[in-house]
Coordinates of C-alpha atoms and ligand atoms in Angstrom, one line a residue:
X8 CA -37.5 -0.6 13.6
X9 CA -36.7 2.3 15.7
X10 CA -35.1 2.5 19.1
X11 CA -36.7 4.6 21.4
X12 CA -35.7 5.1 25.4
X13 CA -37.9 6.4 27.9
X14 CA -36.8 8.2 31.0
X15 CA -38.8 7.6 34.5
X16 CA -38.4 8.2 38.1
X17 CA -41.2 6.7 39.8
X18 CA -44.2 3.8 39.2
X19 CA -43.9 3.7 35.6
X20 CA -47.3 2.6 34.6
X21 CA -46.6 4.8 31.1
X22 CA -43.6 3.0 30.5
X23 CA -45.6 0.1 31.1
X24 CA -48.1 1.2 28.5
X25 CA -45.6 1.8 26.3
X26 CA -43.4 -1.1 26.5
X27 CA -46.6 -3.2 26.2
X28 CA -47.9 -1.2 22.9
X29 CA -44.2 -1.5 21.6
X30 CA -44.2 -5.5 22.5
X31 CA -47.5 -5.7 20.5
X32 CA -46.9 -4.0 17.5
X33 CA -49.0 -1.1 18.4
X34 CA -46.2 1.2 18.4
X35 CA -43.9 0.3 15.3
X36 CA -40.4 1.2 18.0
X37 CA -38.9 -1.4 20.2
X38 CA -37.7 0.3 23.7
X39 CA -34.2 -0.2 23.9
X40 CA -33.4 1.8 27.2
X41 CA -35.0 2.7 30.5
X42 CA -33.3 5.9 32.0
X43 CA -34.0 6.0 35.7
X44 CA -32.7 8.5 38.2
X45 CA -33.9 6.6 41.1
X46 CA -32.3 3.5 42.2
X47 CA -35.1 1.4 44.0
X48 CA -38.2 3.3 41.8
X49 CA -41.2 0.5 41.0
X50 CA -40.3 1.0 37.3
X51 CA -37.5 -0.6 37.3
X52 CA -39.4 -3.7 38.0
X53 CA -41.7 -3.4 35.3
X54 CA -38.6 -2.8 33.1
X55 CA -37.1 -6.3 34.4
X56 CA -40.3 -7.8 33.4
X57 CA -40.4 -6.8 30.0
X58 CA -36.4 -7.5 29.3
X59 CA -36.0 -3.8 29.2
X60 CA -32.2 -3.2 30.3
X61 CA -32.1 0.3 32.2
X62 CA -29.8 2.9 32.6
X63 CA -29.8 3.7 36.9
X64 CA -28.1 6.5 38.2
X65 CA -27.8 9.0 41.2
X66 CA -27.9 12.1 40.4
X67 CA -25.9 13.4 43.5
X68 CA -23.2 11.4 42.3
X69 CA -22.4 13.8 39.6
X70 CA -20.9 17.6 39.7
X71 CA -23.3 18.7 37.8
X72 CA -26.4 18.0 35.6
X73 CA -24.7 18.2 32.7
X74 CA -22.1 15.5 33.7
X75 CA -24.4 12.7 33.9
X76 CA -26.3 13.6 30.9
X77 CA -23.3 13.2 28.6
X78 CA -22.9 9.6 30.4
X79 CA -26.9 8.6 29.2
X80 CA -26.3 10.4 25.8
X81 CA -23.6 8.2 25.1
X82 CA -25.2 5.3 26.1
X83 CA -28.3 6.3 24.7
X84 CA -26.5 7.0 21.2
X85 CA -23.9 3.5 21.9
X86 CA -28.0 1.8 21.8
X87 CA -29.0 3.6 18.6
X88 CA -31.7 5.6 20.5
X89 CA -33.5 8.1 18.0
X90 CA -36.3 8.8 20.2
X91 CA -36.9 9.9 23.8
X92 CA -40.2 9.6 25.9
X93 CA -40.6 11.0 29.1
X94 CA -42.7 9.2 31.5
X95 CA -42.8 10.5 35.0
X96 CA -39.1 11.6 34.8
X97 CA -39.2 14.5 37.9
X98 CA -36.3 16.5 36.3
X99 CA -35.7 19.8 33.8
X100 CA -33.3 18.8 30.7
X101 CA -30.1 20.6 30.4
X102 CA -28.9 21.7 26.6
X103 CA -26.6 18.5 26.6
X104 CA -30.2 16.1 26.4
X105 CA -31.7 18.9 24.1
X106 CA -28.8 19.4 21.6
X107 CA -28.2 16.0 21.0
X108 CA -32.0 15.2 20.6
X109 CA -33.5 17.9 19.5
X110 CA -37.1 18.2 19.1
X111 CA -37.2 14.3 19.5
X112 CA -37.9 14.4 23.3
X113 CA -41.4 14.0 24.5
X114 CA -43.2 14.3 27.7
X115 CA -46.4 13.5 29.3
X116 CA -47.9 16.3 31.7
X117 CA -51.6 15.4 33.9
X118 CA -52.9 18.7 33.1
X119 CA -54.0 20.9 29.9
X120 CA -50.8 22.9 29.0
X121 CA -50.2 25.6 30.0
X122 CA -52.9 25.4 32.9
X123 CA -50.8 23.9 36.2
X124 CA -47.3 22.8 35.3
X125 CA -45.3 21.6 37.9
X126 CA -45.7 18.0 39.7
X127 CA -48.5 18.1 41.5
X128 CA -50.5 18.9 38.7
X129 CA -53.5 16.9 39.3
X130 CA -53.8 17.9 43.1
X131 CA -53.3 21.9 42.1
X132 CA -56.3 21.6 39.2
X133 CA -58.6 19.8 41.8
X134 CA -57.6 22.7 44.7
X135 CA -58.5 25.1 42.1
X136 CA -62.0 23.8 41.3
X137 CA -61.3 22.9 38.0
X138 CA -64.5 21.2 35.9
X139 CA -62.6 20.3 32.7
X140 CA -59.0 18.0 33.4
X141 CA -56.9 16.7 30.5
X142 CA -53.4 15.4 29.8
X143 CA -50.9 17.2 27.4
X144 CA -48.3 15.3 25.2
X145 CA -45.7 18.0 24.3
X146 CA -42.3 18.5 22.7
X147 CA -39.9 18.9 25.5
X148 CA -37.5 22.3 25.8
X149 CA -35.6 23.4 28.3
X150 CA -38.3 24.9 30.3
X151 CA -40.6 23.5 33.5
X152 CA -43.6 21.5 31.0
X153 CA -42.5 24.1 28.1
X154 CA -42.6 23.4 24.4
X155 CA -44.5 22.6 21.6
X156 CA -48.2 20.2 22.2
X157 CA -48.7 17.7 20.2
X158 CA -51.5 15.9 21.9
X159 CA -54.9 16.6 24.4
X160 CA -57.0 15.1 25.7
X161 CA -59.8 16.3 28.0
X162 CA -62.7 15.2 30.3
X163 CA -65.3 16.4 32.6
X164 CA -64.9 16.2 36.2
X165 CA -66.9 17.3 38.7
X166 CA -67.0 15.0 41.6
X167 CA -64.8 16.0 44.9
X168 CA -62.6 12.6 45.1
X169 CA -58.9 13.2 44.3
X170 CA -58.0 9.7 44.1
X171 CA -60.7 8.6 41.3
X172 CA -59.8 12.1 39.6
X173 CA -56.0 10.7 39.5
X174 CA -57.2 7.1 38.5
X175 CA -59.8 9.0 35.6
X176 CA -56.0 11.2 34.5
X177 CA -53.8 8.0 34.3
X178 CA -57.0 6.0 32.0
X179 CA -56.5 9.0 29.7
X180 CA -52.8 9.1 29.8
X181 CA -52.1 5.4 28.4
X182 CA -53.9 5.3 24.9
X183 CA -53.1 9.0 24.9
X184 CA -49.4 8.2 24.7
X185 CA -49.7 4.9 22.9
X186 CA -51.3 6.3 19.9
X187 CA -49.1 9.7 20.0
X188 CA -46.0 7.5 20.3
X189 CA -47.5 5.2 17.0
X190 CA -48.4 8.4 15.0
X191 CA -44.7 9.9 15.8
X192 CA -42.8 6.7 14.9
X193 CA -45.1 6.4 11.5
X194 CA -44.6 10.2 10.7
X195 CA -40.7 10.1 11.4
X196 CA -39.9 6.9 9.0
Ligands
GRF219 C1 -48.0 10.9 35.0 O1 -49.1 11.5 35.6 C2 -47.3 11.8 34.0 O2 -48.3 12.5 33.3 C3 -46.5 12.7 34.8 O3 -46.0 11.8 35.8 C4 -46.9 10.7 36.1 C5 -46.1 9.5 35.9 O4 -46.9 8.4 36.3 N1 -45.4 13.3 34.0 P1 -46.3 6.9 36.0 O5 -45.0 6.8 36.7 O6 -46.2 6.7 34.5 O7 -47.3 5.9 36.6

């Protein structure tokens, strides 16, 4: 079975969704590693819960960026880690992540790529009047929500409440990245 590890920073209900479709069988992968840049972040609960051990660091205790990444690719390659998701992880990879996995790092973006990159792509598609949302699932490079898709999904939206907008993104998110993660796992055997 393959190790994956997924990378978070904040709530983690992705990770959630995928620890629970890899617990299940859903997802043919067993998550072997949570990476999380921010000690205290609700994920790291969820991770406890599920026996997930995680990888915690501070970012600021590092010189640089590419410092701390050599510390999780060697843990992440110490675990047999083939695969990385990225679930809510609020930061740009350097070459050292990329090299070392290349083109088996994944991310999750609330918007239809390229339309509103960034993190606060819900609230910027809403400000901009937007009718039809989606989430992208896309290979990950070394630029802001760059790379290849993989995935959309999209939905009509016309009402003026932000919060049941987000709640509507994150309901598409979860199967979205479920059954992306399952096909990827089946396709890279
Ligand atoms: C999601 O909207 C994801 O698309 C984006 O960050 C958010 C993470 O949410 N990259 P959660 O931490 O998985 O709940």
């Amino acid at each position: 079975m393959k190790k994956i590890a997924v990378f978070a920073s904040g709530n983690g209900s992705n990770f959630e969704a995928l620890a629970a479709a890899c617990a299940d069988g859903r997802i043919d992968a067993r998550i072997a590693l949570l990476v999380c840049d921010k000690p205290g972040a609700y994920v790291l609960q969820r991770a406890d819960r599920f026996g997930i051990p995680a990888f915690v660091f501070r970012p600021k205790e590092y010189a640089s960026k590419a410092d701390y990444e050599r510390q999780i690719v060697e843990r992440l390659q110490a675990e047999g880690v083939e695969w990385i998701f990225l679930a809510g992880y609020m930061r740009i990879l350097s070459e050292v992540m990329l090299e070392a996995y290349r083109d088996r790092i994944v991310n999750i973006h609330p918007s239809l790529l390229p339309a509103f990159k960034g993190a606060h792509a819900i609230a910027d598609a809403f400000a901009y009047g937007v009718k039809v949302y989606g989430v992208t699932i896309h290979y990950v490079n070394g630029e802001l929500d760059g790379g290849k898709i993989i995935a959309q999904r999209a939905f009509d939206y016309t009402g003026d409440d932000l919060d049941e907008l987000e709640a509507k993104v994150h309901a598409v998110e979860h199967p979205l990245y479920v059954e992306t993660a399952a096909r990827l796992m089946k396709e890279s055997r």
